[in-house]
Coordinates of C-alpha atoms in Angstrom, one line a residue:
M658 CA 127.7 116.7 97.2
F659 CA 129.0 119.4 98.7
K660 CA 132.4 119.7 98.6
K661 CA 134.2 122.2 101.2
T662 CA 134.7 121.5 104.5
I663 CA 135.3 120.7 107.7
I664 CA 137.1 122.0 110.6
G665 CA 139.7 123.4 111.9
T666 CA 138.9 124.7 115.7
A667 CA 140.6 128.3 116.9
V668 CA 143.4 127.4 119.5
I669 CA 144.0 130.3 121.5
A670 CA 145.8 129.3 124.8
S671 CA 148.7 127.0 125.7
M672 CA 149.3 124.4 127.6
F673 CA 152.5 123.0 127.9
L674 CA 153.9 120.0 130.2
M675 CA 156.1 121.6 132.9
S676 CA 158.1 120.6 135.6
G677 CA 156.2 119.7 138.5
C678 CA 152.8 120.0 136.5
G679 CA 150.7 118.0 134.3
G680 CA 150.3 114.2 134.4
D681 CA 149.7 110.8 132.4
S682 CA 146.6 109.4 131.6
N683 CA 146.4 108.0 135.2
G684 CA 147.1 111.3 136.6
V685 CA 150.7 110.5 137.8
P686 CA 152.7 113.7 138.3
Q687 CA 155.6 114.2 136.1
T688 CA 158.8 115.6 136.6
K689 CA 160.8 115.9 133.0
N690 CA 159.7 118.4 130.4
I691 CA 158.4 117.2 127.0
V692 CA 160.8 118.1 124.2
S693 CA 158.5 116.7 121.2
A694 CA 155.6 114.2 120.3
E695 CA 155.3 112.4 117.1
F696 CA 152.5 110.4 115.6
Q697 CA 153.2 107.2 114.3
E698 CA 152.4 107.0 110.4
V699 CA 150.0 105.2 108.9
S700 CA 150.4 103.8 105.6
V701 CA 149.1 104.2 102.5
P702 CA 145.8 102.2 101.9
V703 CA 146.5 99.4 99.4
T704 CA 145.0 96.4 100.2
D705 CA 140.6 96.0 99.8
D706 CA 140.6 96.1 103.7
E707 CA 142.8 98.9 104.2
I708 CA 140.8 101.0 101.5
V709 CA 137.2 100.5 103.0
S710 CA 138.3 101.1 106.8
V711 CA 138.9 103.8 108.9
R712 CA 142.7 103.7 110.2
V713 CA 144.3 106.2 112.7
S714 CA 148.2 106.3 113.9
N715 CA 148.7 103.2 116.5
K716 CA 150.4 105.0 119.1
L717 CA 152.0 108.7 120.0
I718 CA 155.8 108.8 120.7
V719 CA 156.8 111.4 123.6
K720 CA 160.2 112.3 123.9
Y721 CA 161.6 113.9 127.1
D722 CA 164.6 116.1 128.2
D723 CA 166.0 113.5 130.1
G724 CA 166.6 111.1 127.0
S725 CA 163.6 109.0 127.5
S726 CA 160.2 108.6 125.5
Q727 CA 157.0 106.7 126.4
E728 CA 154.6 105.6 123.7
Y729 CA 150.7 106.2 124.3
P730 CA 148.5 103.4 122.2
L731 CA 145.9 105.3 120.1
S732 CA 142.4 104.2 118.5
Y733 CA 139.2 105.4 116.8
N734 CA 136.5 105.1 119.1
E735 CA 133.1 105.4 117.4
I736 CA 130.6 107.9 118.8
L737 CA 127.7 107.2 116.6
K738 CA 126.5 106.7 113.2
T739 CA 123.9 108.1 111.1
G740 CA 120.3 106.7 111.6
T741 CA 121.1 105.7 115.0
T742 CA 118.5 106.1 117.3
L743 CA 119.1 107.4 120.8
G744 CA 116.5 108.0 123.2
V745 CA 113.8 109.8 121.3
A746 CA 116.2 111.1 118.6
V747 CA 117.4 109.9 115.4
F748 CA 120.9 111.2 114.9
G749 CA 121.5 113.1 111.8
Q750 CA 117.6 113.2 110.8
L751 CA 116.3 116.1 109.0
L752 CA 113.6 118.0 110.8
D753 CA 111.2 120.9 109.9
V754 CA 110.2 123.6 111.7
N755 CA 107.2 121.4 113.7
K756 CA 109.8 119.3 114.5
Q757 CA 108.6 116.7 112.3
P758 CA 110.9 114.6 109.9
F759 CA 111.1 115.7 106.4
K760 CA 108.2 113.7 104.3
N761 CA 107.4 114.6 100.5
L762 CA 108.0 113.4 96.9
A763 CA 111.7 114.9 97.2
Y764 CA 112.4 112.9 100.4
S765 CA 110.2 109.4 100.2
M766 CA 111.5 108.6 103.2
D767 CA 112.3 110.1 106.7
Y768 CA 115.5 111.9 105.6
V769 CA 118.7 111.3 107.3
S770 CA 121.7 113.3 106.5
Y771 CA 125.2 111.1 106.1
N772 CA 126.9 114.3 106.0
P773 CA 127.9 114.8 109.9
D774 CA 130.7 118.0 109.8
A775 CA 132.1 120.2 112.5
N776 CA 132.2 119.1 116.3
S777 CA 132.8 121.0 119.4
I778 CA 133.1 119.6 123.0
L779 CA 131.5 121.8 125.6
N780 CA 132.2 121.0 129.2
I781 CA 129.1 122.3 131.1
G782 CA 129.4 122.1 134.8
G783 CA 131.4 118.5 134.5
K784 CA 128.9 117.1 131.7
Y785 CA 130.6 117.0 128.2
Y786 CA 128.3 117.6 125.4
L787 CA 129.7 117.1 121.6
I788 CA 128.0 119.7 118.9
T789 CA 127.9 118.5 115.6
H790 CA 127.2 120.1 112.4
F791 CA 125.4 118.2 109.5
E792 CA 126.2 119.6 105.8
E793 CA 122.9 120.0 104.5
P794 CA 120.6 122.1 102.7
G795 CA 118.1 122.1 105.0
G796 CA 121.0 122.7 107.8
M797 CA 120.8 121.0 111.4
L798 CA 123.1 120.6 114.8
Y799 CA 122.8 117.9 116.8
K800 CA 123.8 118.0 120.8
T801 CA 125.2 114.9 122.0
E802 CA 126.0 114.2 125.5
L803 CA 129.2 111.7 126.1
D804 CA 129.8 109.8 129.1
P805 CA 133.1 111.1 130.7
V806 CA 134.8 107.9 131.3
T807 CA 133.7 105.9 128.4
L808 CA 133.3 108.7 125.7
K809 CA 129.8 106.7 124.5
A810 CA 126.9 109.1 123.6
K811 CA 124.6 108.6 126.3
N812 CA 121.7 110.8 124.7
T813 CA 121.1 113.0 121.4
E814 CA 119.2 115.6 120.5
N815 CA 118.0 117.8 117.4
I816 CA 119.0 121.7 118.3
D817 CA 116.2 123.9 117.3
F818 CA 116.7 126.9 115.5
S819 CA 113.0 127.7 114.2
S820 CA 113.9 131.2 116.0
V821 CA 116.1 132.2 113.5
D822 CA 114.0 130.4 110.8
G823 CA 116.4 127.5 110.3
T824 CA 120.1 127.3 108.9
L825 CA 121.6 125.8 105.9
I826 CA 124.6 123.7 105.1
N827 CA 126.4 123.8 108.1
C828 CA 129.9 123.2 107.6
A829 CA 133.1 124.1 109.7
G830 CA 132.7 125.3 113.6
T831 CA 134.7 127.1 116.3
R832 CA 134.6 126.4 120.3
T833 CA 134.8 129.9 121.5
P834 CA 136.9 131.3 124.2
W835 CA 133.5 131.8 126.2
N836 CA 132.6 128.0 125.8
T837 CA 129.7 128.1 123.2
H838 CA 129.9 127.1 119.5
L839 CA 130.2 129.0 116.3
G840 CA 129.4 127.3 113.2
G841 CA 129.7 128.2 109.2
E842 CA 126.3 128.5 107.6
E843 CA 128.0 127.9 104.2
D844 CA 124.7 128.7 101.6
Y845 CA 126.8 127.8 98.9
N846 CA 124.6 128.5 95.7
L847 CA 121.9 130.5 97.7
N848 CA 123.3 133.3 96.0
T849 CA 121.0 136.3 95.7
I850 CA 121.7 137.2 92.3
Y851 CA 119.2 134.4 91.4
A852 CA 116.7 135.6 92.8
D853 CA 116.4 139.3 91.2
N854 CA 114.6 139.5 87.8
A855 CA 117.1 142.5 87.4
S856 CA 119.7 140.3 87.0
P857 CA 121.1 138.4 84.0
Y858 CA 121.4 135.3 86.3
Y859 CA 117.8 135.6 87.6
T860 CA 116.5 131.8 87.7
I861 CA 113.2 130.9 87.6
C862 CA 112.7 127.9 89.9
Q863 CA 110.2 125.0 88.8
K864 CA 107.6 123.9 91.4
D865 CA 106.6 120.4 92.0
N866 CA 102.9 120.2 90.7
N867 CA 101.7 117.3 93.7
T868 CA 104.3 119.0 96.6
G869 CA 104.4 122.5 96.0
Y870 CA 107.7 122.7 96.8
F871 CA 110.5 124.2 94.6
N872 CA 113.1 121.6 93.1
G873 CA 116.5 121.4 91.3
N874 CA 115.6 120.2 87.8
N875 CA 116.5 123.5 85.6
S876 CA 119.9 121.7 84.5
N877 CA 120.8 124.9 84.7
G878 CA 124.1 124.4 86.7
K879 CA 124.7 126.8 90.1
G880 CA 120.7 127.9 89.5
D881 CA 120.1 124.4 89.4
Y882 CA 121.4 124.1 93.3
F883 CA 120.0 127.3 93.9
C884 CA 116.3 126.2 93.4
Q885 CA 117.6 123.0 95.5
Y886 CA 118.3 125.1 98.2
V887 CA 115.0 127.2 98.1
G888 CA 113.4 124.1 97.9
S889 CA 114.8 122.5 101.2
M890 CA 114.4 125.5 103.1
Q891 CA 110.7 125.7 102.3
R892 CA 110.3 122.2 103.3
Y893 CA 112.0 123.3 106.5
L894 CA 109.8 126.4 107.1
L895 CA 106.7 124.7 105.0
D896 CA 106.3 128.0 103.6
L897 CA 104.5 127.5 100.5
N898 CA 103.9 131.1 99.5
I899 CA 107.6 132.0 97.5
D900 CA 107.0 134.3 95.4
V901 CA 109.4 134.0 92.4
T902 CA 109.0 137.4 91.2
K903 CA 109.6 139.0 94.2
G904 CA 113.0 138.3 95.2
Y905 CA 111.9 134.8 96.4
H906 CA 110.7 136.2 99.4
G907 CA 107.7 133.7 101.2
D908 CA 105.9 134.0 104.9
R909 CA 109.2 133.1 106.5
F910 CA 111.7 132.2 103.8
N911 CA 114.1 135.3 102.8
P912 CA 117.2 134.5 100.9
Y913 CA 118.9 137.1 102.9
K914 CA 118.6 134.9 106.1
Y915 CA 120.7 132.7 105.6
G916 CA 125.1 132.7 104.9
Y917 CA 126.0 134.0 108.0
N918 CA 128.0 132.4 111.3
V919 CA 125.5 130.8 114.0
E920 CA 126.4 130.7 117.8
V921 CA 124.9 127.8 120.1
K922 CA 125.0 127.6 123.9
V923 CA 124.3 124.7 126.3
N924 CA 123.0 126.2 129.2
D925 CA 123.6 124.7 132.9
N926 CA 120.5 122.5 133.0
G927 CA 121.3 121.0 129.1
T928 CA 118.9 123.1 127.2
I929 CA 120.0 125.4 124.4
Q930 CA 120.4 129.1 123.2
V931 CA 120.9 129.9 119.2
A932 CA 121.7 133.1 117.7
K933 CA 122.7 134.1 114.1
H934 CA 125.7 136.7 113.8
Y935 CA 124.5 138.9 110.7
I936 CA 127.7 141.2 111.3
T937 CA 130.0 138.3 110.3
G938 CA 128.6 139.1 106.9
K939 CA 126.5 137.0 104.0
Y940 CA 129.1 135.1 101.8
T941 CA 129.8 131.5 101.8
P942 CA 131.3 131.4 105.6
E943 CA 133.2 128.2 106.0
Q944 CA 134.7 129.3 109.6
A945 CA 135.2 131.9 111.8
I946 CA 138.2 131.9 114.5
I947 CA 138.6 134.0 117.6
M948 CA 141.8 135.4 118.7
P949 CA 142.6 135.7 122.0
D950 CA 141.6 139.2 122.5
N951 CA 138.1 138.1 122.5
K952 CA 137.2 140.6 119.8
T953 CA 139.1 140.0 116.4
M954 CA 137.9 137.4 114.2
Y955 CA 138.9 135.7 111.1
L956 CA 136.5 134.2 108.6
S957 CA 136.8 132.2 105.2
D958 CA 134.8 131.7 102.4
D959 CA 134.2 128.5 100.3
G960 CA 133.7 128.6 96.4
S961 CA 135.5 130.2 93.6
Y962 CA 136.2 134.1 93.2
K963 CA 135.5 134.4 96.8
G964 CA 136.9 136.7 99.8
L965 CA 139.1 136.4 103.2
Y966 CA 137.1 138.6 105.9
K967 CA 138.1 140.4 109.2
L968 CA 135.7 141.4 112.0
V969 CA 136.6 143.0 114.9
L970 CA 133.9 143.3 117.9
D971 CA 133.4 146.8 119.6
K972 CA 134.3 144.7 122.6
P973 CA 135.7 141.5 123.8
Q974 CA 132.9 138.9 124.0
T975 CA 132.9 136.7 127.2
T976 CA 129.6 135.1 127.3
F977 CA 126.8 134.4 124.9
S978 CA 125.1 137.3 123.2
S979 CA 122.8 137.2 120.6
N980 CA 123.5 140.9 119.2
W981 CA 127.0 141.5 118.3
C982 CA 128.1 144.8 117.3
G983 CA 131.4 145.5 115.5
T984 CA 133.4 146.5 112.3
L985 CA 133.8 144.2 109.1
Y986 CA 136.9 144.0 106.5
A987 CA 137.8 142.5 103.8
A988 CA 141.3 141.3 102.9
K989 CA 143.5 143.1 99.5
L990 CA 146.1 141.1 98.7
D991 CA 149.6 142.8 97.0
Q992 CA 151.5 139.8 95.9
Y993 CA 155.0 139.9 96.2
D994 CA 156.3 136.6 94.6
S995 CA 154.9 133.5 93.3
Q996 CA 157.0 130.7 94.5
N997 CA 155.5 128.1 96.5
G998 CA 152.2 129.1 96.4
G999 CA 153.1 132.9 96.5
T1000 CA 153.6 135.7 99.3
F1001 CA 151.6 138.5 99.6
L1002 CA 151.4 141.9 101.4
V1003 CA 147.5 142.2 103.1
N1004 CA 145.8 145.1 104.0
W1005 CA 142.5 145.4 105.2
I1006 CA 139.3 147.2 103.5
K1007 CA 136.6 148.4 105.6
L1008 CA 133.1 147.6 104.8
G1009 CA 130.9 148.8 107.4
T1010 CA 130.3 149.0 111.1
S1011 CA 127.0 147.7 112.7
C1012 CA 125.0 145.2 115.2
D1013 CA 123.2 142.2 114.6
N1014 CA 119.9 143.6 115.7
D1015 CA 120.3 146.6 113.2
I1016 CA 121.0 144.2 110.0
K1017 CA 118.4 141.9 111.1
K1018 CA 115.8 145.2 110.6
L1019 CA 117.0 145.6 107.0
I1020 CA 116.7 141.9 106.0
D1021 CA 113.2 142.2 107.6
K1022 CA 112.9 144.8 104.8
K1023 CA 112.4 142.1 102.4
L1024 CA 115.2 143.7 100.0
I1025 CA 116.6 142.0 96.4
V1026 CA 120.0 142.7 95.1
S1027 CA 118.6 145.5 92.9
D1028 CA 117.5 147.5 95.8
I1029 CA 121.2 147.9 96.9
F1030 CA 122.7 147.9 93.7
D1031 CA 122.2 149.3 90.0
I1032 CA 122.8 146.1 87.7
D1033 CA 124.0 146.3 83.9
A1034 CA 122.4 143.0 82.6
N1035 CA 124.2 143.3 79.4
I1036 CA 127.3 142.3 81.2
K1037 CA 127.5 138.6 82.0
S1038 CA 131.2 137.6 80.9
I1039 CA 134.5 138.6 81.5
D1040 CA 135.1 139.0 77.4
N1041 CA 132.9 142.3 77.8
A1042 CA 134.3 143.6 81.0
S1043 CA 135.2 146.9 78.8
L1044 CA 131.8 147.7 78.4
C1045 CA 131.1 148.2 82.2
K1046 CA 130.0 152.3 82.2
T1047 CA 132.8 152.4 84.5
D1048 CA 132.6 156.5 83.9
L1049 CA 129.2 156.2 85.3
G1050 CA 130.0 155.2 88.6
Y1051 CA 129.6 151.3 87.8
S1052 CA 132.7 148.5 88.6
F1053 CA 133.2 145.3 87.0
I1054 CA 134.0 142.2 89.3
V1055 CA 133.8 138.7 89.3
E1056 CA 132.3 137.3 92.0
D1057 CA 131.4 133.9 92.8
G1058 CA 132.2 132.9 89.5
M1059 CA 130.0 135.1 87.9
A1060 CA 130.9 138.4 86.0
Q1061 CA 128.8 141.5 86.9
C1062 CA 128.6 145.2 86.2
L1063 CA 127.3 147.1 89.2
R1064 CA 126.7 150.3 91.0
L1065 CA 125.9 151.4 94.6
K1066 CA 122.2 152.9 94.4
V1067 CA 122.3 155.8 96.4
G1068 CA 121.6 159.2 96.1
Q1069 CA 118.5 160.0 93.7
N1070 CA 118.5 156.5 92.8
R1071 CA 118.3 155.1 96.1
S1072 CA 115.3 152.5 96.6
N1073 CA 112.3 153.4 98.8
K1074 CA 113.0 150.6 100.9
F1075 CA 116.0 152.8 102.2
S1076 CA 115.7 156.1 104.2
N1077 CA 119.0 157.0 103.5
D1078 CA 122.1 156.1 102.0
N1079 CA 124.0 154.8 105.3
E1080 CA 121.4 152.4 105.5
V1081 CA 122.0 151.0 101.7
K1082 CA 125.9 151.0 102.5
L1083 CA 125.3 148.8 105.7
A1084 CA 122.9 146.3 103.8
A1085 CA 125.7 146.3 100.9
A1086 CA 128.7 145.6 103.8
F1087 CA 126.7 142.9 105.7
L1088 CA 123.7 141.3 103.0
E1089 CA 126.2 141.7 100.0
T1090 CA 129.3 141.3 101.5
R1091 CA 131.2 139.7 98.8
R1092 CA 130.1 142.1 95.9
Y1093 CA 130.6 145.2 98.3
A1094 CA 134.3 144.0 99.1
G1095 CA 134.7 143.9 95.0
I1096 CA 133.4 147.1 94.3
L1097 CA 135.9 148.4 97.1
G1098 CA 138.9 146.9 95.6
A1099 CA 139.2 144.1 97.9
T1100 CA 140.7 140.8 96.7
I1101 CA 137.4 138.4 95.5
E1102 CA 139.9 135.7 93.6
F1103 CA 140.1 133.1 96.6
E1104 CA 139.4 129.4 95.6
K1105 CA 137.8 127.6 98.2
G1106 CA 138.6 129.2 101.4
E1107 CA 138.1 126.4 104.2
G1108 CA 139.4 125.7 107.7
L1109 CA 141.1 128.4 109.8
A1110 CA 143.4 127.8 112.8
Y1111 CA 145.4 130.1 115.3
N1112 CA 149.1 129.3 116.2
H1113 CA 149.2 130.9 120.2
D1114 CA 153.0 129.8 120.0
E1115 CA 153.8 132.2 117.2
N1116 CA 151.0 134.4 117.1
K1117 CA 150.0 133.2 113.4
V1118 CA 147.1 132.1 111.9
Y1119 CA 146.4 129.3 108.9
I1120 CA 144.0 128.9 106.3
A1121 CA 143.3 125.8 104.0
I1122 CA 143.0 126.9 100.4
S1123 CA 141.6 123.7 98.6
S1124 CA 142.3 124.4 95.1
I1125 CA 144.6 126.9 93.4
R1126 CA 143.0 128.1 90.5
A1127 CA 140.5 130.1 89.1
G1128 CA 140.6 133.4 90.6
M1129 CA 143.7 132.4 92.0
S1130 CA 145.5 131.4 88.7
D1131 CA 143.8 133.1 85.8
N1132 CA 146.4 135.6 85.6
L1133 CA 144.4 138.7 86.5
G1134 CA 143.5 140.6 89.5
D1135 CA 145.9 140.6 92.5
I1136 CA 146.8 136.9 92.7
R1137 CA 148.9 135.4 89.8
L1138 CA 150.0 131.9 90.8
T1139 CA 150.5 128.2 88.8
T1140 CA 147.6 126.2 89.1
N1141 CA 147.7 123.3 91.8
D1142 CA 144.3 121.5 91.6
C1143 CA 145.9 119.9 95.1
G1144 CA 145.7 123.0 96.8
G1145 CA 147.6 123.9 100.0
V1146 CA 147.5 125.7 103.6
Y1147 CA 148.8 129.6 103.6
E1148 CA 150.4 131.2 106.8
L1149 CA 149.3 134.8 108.0
G1150 CA 151.2 136.4 110.2
L1151 CA 149.9 138.9 112.8
D1152 CA 151.1 142.1 114.8
N1153 CA 150.2 142.7 118.3
Y1154 CA 146.9 143.5 117.5
Y1155 CA 146.1 140.4 116.0
N1156 CA 146.0 142.2 112.4
A1157 CA 147.1 140.0 109.5
Y1158 CA 149.7 141.8 107.2
Y1159 CA 151.4 138.9 105.6
M1160 CA 150.3 136.0 103.7
K1161 CA 152.5 133.1 102.3
G1162 CA 152.5 129.6 101.3
L1163 CA 152.7 127.1 104.0
V1164 CA 152.7 123.5 102.8
L1165 CA 151.3 122.3 99.1
G1166 CA 150.0 119.7 97.7
S1167 CA 151.6 117.8 94.8
P1168 CA 149.7 116.9 91.2
L1169 CA 150.6 114.0 89.1
K1170 CA 151.2 113.5 85.7
D1171 CA 150.7 110.6 83.7
G1172 CA 152.9 107.5 84.3
D1173 CA 154.0 109.3 87.9
P1174 CA 153.9 106.3 90.8
G1175 CA 150.2 106.3 92.2
S1176 CA 148.8 108.1 89.1
D1177 CA 146.8 105.1 88.2
K1178 CA 144.6 105.8 91.5
N1179 CA 145.2 109.0 92.3
R1180 CA 145.8 112.6 91.2
C1181 CA 147.9 114.2 93.9
D1182 CA 151.0 112.6 95.4
V1183 CA 149.8 110.3 98.1
N1184 CA 152.6 111.5 100.3
K1185 CA 151.6 115.3 100.3
I1186 CA 148.3 116.9 101.2
A1187 CA 145.2 117.0 98.7
N1188 CA 142.5 119.6 98.8
P1189 CA 143.1 120.7 102.5
D1190 CA 139.9 121.5 104.4
N1191 CA 140.1 121.7 108.6
I1192 CA 143.3 122.5 110.1
R1193 CA 143.9 122.5 113.9
Y1194 CA 146.7 123.8 115.7
I1195 CA 147.5 121.8 118.5
G1196 CA 150.8 123.0 120.0
R1197 CA 154.3 121.1 120.1
N1198 CA 154.6 123.0 116.5
I1199 CA 152.2 120.5 114.9
L1200 CA 149.4 121.6 112.5
L1201 CA 146.7 119.2 111.8
I1202 CA 145.5 119.1 108.3
G1203 CA 142.4 116.9 107.3
E1204 CA 141.3 116.4 103.4
D1205 CA 137.9 116.7 101.5
T1206 CA 139.3 115.3 98.1
S1207 CA 138.6 113.4 95.4
N1208 CA 142.5 113.3 94.0
H1209 CA 143.2 110.8 96.6
L1210 CA 141.7 107.2 96.7
N1211 CA 141.2 107.4 100.1
N1212 CA 140.9 111.2 102.2
M1213 CA 143.7 111.4 104.5
A1214 CA 144.6 113.5 107.9
W1215 CA 148.0 114.6 108.7
A1216 CA 150.0 115.8 111.3
Y1217 CA 152.7 118.8 109.9
N1218 CA 155.7 119.7 111.8
L1219 CA 156.0 123.8 111.6
K1220 CA 159.7 123.5 112.6
T1221 CA 161.2 120.4 110.8
K1222 CA 158.5 120.8 108.1
K1223 CA 157.8 116.7 108.5
L1224 CA 154.4 115.3 107.4
T1225 CA 152.9 112.7 108.7
R1226 CA 150.3 110.7 107.8
I1227 CA 147.7 110.1 110.8
A1228 CA 144.7 108.5 109.5
T1229 CA 142.7 107.3 106.0
V1230 CA 139.2 106.8 105.8
P1231 CA 137.1 104.6 103.8
T1232 CA 137.1 105.5 99.8
G1233 CA 134.3 107.5 99.0
A1234 CA 134.6 109.5 101.9
E1235 CA 135.7 112.9 103.2
V1236 CA 137.1 113.6 106.2
T1237 CA 135.2 116.2 108.6
G1238 CA 134.7 117.5 112.0
V1239 CA 138.3 117.1 112.7
F1240 CA 140.6 118.2 115.3
E1241 CA 138.0 119.6 117.6
V1242 CA 140.3 118.8 120.8
G1243 CA 140.0 118.9 124.4
N1244 CA 140.2 117.1 127.9
I1245 CA 137.6 114.8 128.9
N1246 CA 138.5 113.8 132.6
N1247 CA 142.4 112.7 131.8
N1248 CA 141.7 111.9 128.4
Y1249 CA 143.0 114.3 125.7
V1250 CA 140.5 113.4 122.4
I1251 CA 140.7 114.7 119.0
T1252 CA 137.5 114.6 116.8
L1253 CA 137.2 112.8 113.6
N1254 CA 134.1 112.6 111.4
I1255 CA 133.6 110.2 108.4
Q1256 CA 131.1 112.0 105.9
H1257 CA 129.4 109.9 103.1
P1258 CA 131.2 107.0 103.2
F1259 CA 131.2 104.8 100.3
V1260 CA 129.7 107.9 98.0
D1261 CA 131.9 110.0 95.7
K1262 CA 133.5 109.1 92.9
F1263 CA 137.5 109.1 92.9
R1264 CA 139.2 109.8 89.7
N1265 CA 143.1 109.3 88.7
V1266 CA 145.2 111.6 86.4
K1267 CA 143.7 110.1 83.4
G1268 CA 140.1 110.5 84.6
D1269 CA 139.0 107.3 85.5
V1270 CA 137.2 106.1 88.6
V1271 CA 139.0 104.4 90.4
N1272 CA 136.6 103.5 93.3
Q1273 CA 133.9 101.9 91.7
K1274 CA 134.1 98.7 93.1
Y1275 CA 134.4 99.5 96.5
L1276 CA 130.9 102.0 96.2
D1277 CA 129.3 98.8 94.7
Q1278 CA 129.9 96.6 97.3
N1279 CA 129.5 98.7 100.4
T1280 CA 126.2 100.2 99.7
D1281 CA 124.8 99.4 103.0
K1282 CA 127.6 101.2 104.6
K1283 CA 127.0 104.4 103.7
K1284 CA 126.1 106.1 107.3
G1285 CA 128.2 109.1 108.1
I1286 CA 130.3 108.3 111.5
V1287 CA 130.8 110.8 114.4
G1288 CA 134.0 109.6 116.3
L1289 CA 137.6 110.5 117.8
I1290 CA 140.8 109.6 118.6
K1291 CA 141.6 108.6 122.1
G1292 CA 144.8 107.1 123.7
I1293 CA 146.2 110.5 124.6
P1294 CA 146.7 112.1 128.1
A1295 CA 145.8 115.3 129.0
G1296 CA 148.6 117.8 129.3
I1297 CA 150.7 116.7 126.1
F1298 CA 148.6 118.8 123.7
S1299 CA 147.2 122.6 123.9
E1300 CA 143.3 121.9 124.8
R1301 CA 142.4 125.5 123.1

């Protein structure tokens, strides 16, 4: 299963209930000001029924400046389960480039995903559309129209990405200020280092003799996943002419076509436009969020030994465009201390400036890694880093968990696929973003950068770091922290130009030891977060945090009060599932809704401190209930929390 993500959408405008404005759920005007809003806490699941159920906070308690309070009952509203036929579409069905269901020996049935992820709610001319990611190799998004009164699904359809040769492992997403959907194409192990025979990590994938598709049967760790991803995109593109000796390029497949952010626009008539924004850079993009200037973006990178990026567009964006132009930067951290997750000064290293259309032209050259970098194939371990010939211009980096010795291939060494050195540098910046960032000295040590959120009240960005380990705790490089497998959420302070200049731990999980209360069923304290993923700031000092963890018997969602530091559990989902698609918010008529998806219920094995599987009986008893669920929390009237 792809352990990642899910969603923390940008919040970039405030909406407070002030005297003489706003209203209750029936639109009745209020004449008093809100002091606080607090969710009633959901208990830790204990009974069998609680462990296998979706549970959300029963009520929201709102307190006013005249001393009064109002309670609003809350409930979970299931919109669609994967596999549901609605109109002509099967929700979550994987379709190929010809809009036909996947059919081959690898997927003997018409493949339907149980991995719904990010959501965006778009109001288009009074109609409400829910855009939903599915986190699959051979990616897909669905557009579902919601009834504005009942909030039920009226119709659904697969969004066609054939114009950009498909999409891959769509994880977290954002509703843009110009009312489109922007989502991360989390390519994970479609790392081009496996596709180049000049690389020490070159992987030869095996083809199925009957279907002609590649599959992941190499028993080669990440290389095995690389082969699965190649095979999945083959099945989408119906491309049987992929050449393993030439960078895995085929008639349509090209490893450099995936690993960016994609944008979806719903037109007034309900039709769709899509774009792939290559200047966001190729790495493992979890999410991009957009600042109030409509041009500065922050972008997270999921996995081990990854980066943190900032994109500044040439001009503010106000509408959908398939050709963004801008400058991409990578974060360089300077650690100040290691307490509470650490405190860091942040600087930004410029990688390059370009436009989507120009980077697409480079992709069409069918490049391989060794067109861009000289690679010392003898360097494959951190233990022989000293053998990397830095005196000859090589740099030693650890990227995506792999030790590499690289040198930018310019001057007399330049590949004949490039006409000048500037093209090489642009290819490095936007097609080999993380490697180039490492060569230039940026910090590529982050462990599973997940959701991002913007606090419009304090001008801060938050990022979820799922685990503090590997590059963050190896006592090497820029980040030197104590391992915390439960992870944490970090705060980034911004200046008046939305430039992040510091980063510090905000709220952390707490690992359990053998014998600690709850350690027989969990590896992290159940009264604290574990492996945070999606996050969202909704105003009233509340940051919502969703989990993607196997360290709690049940994944949970939380409301963290930034002022009081109180952490309130607001939802739990069935064991074996992760919380995804959480915290896209918006007003539908007078309802303020918060989305919450359940990905792969009763699938993943969760373990305790001793490493014992603690949920096997529930997985065995619910094999017929593995369908993913897309839904929302309802009952909050419009005007209490921020819509963006």
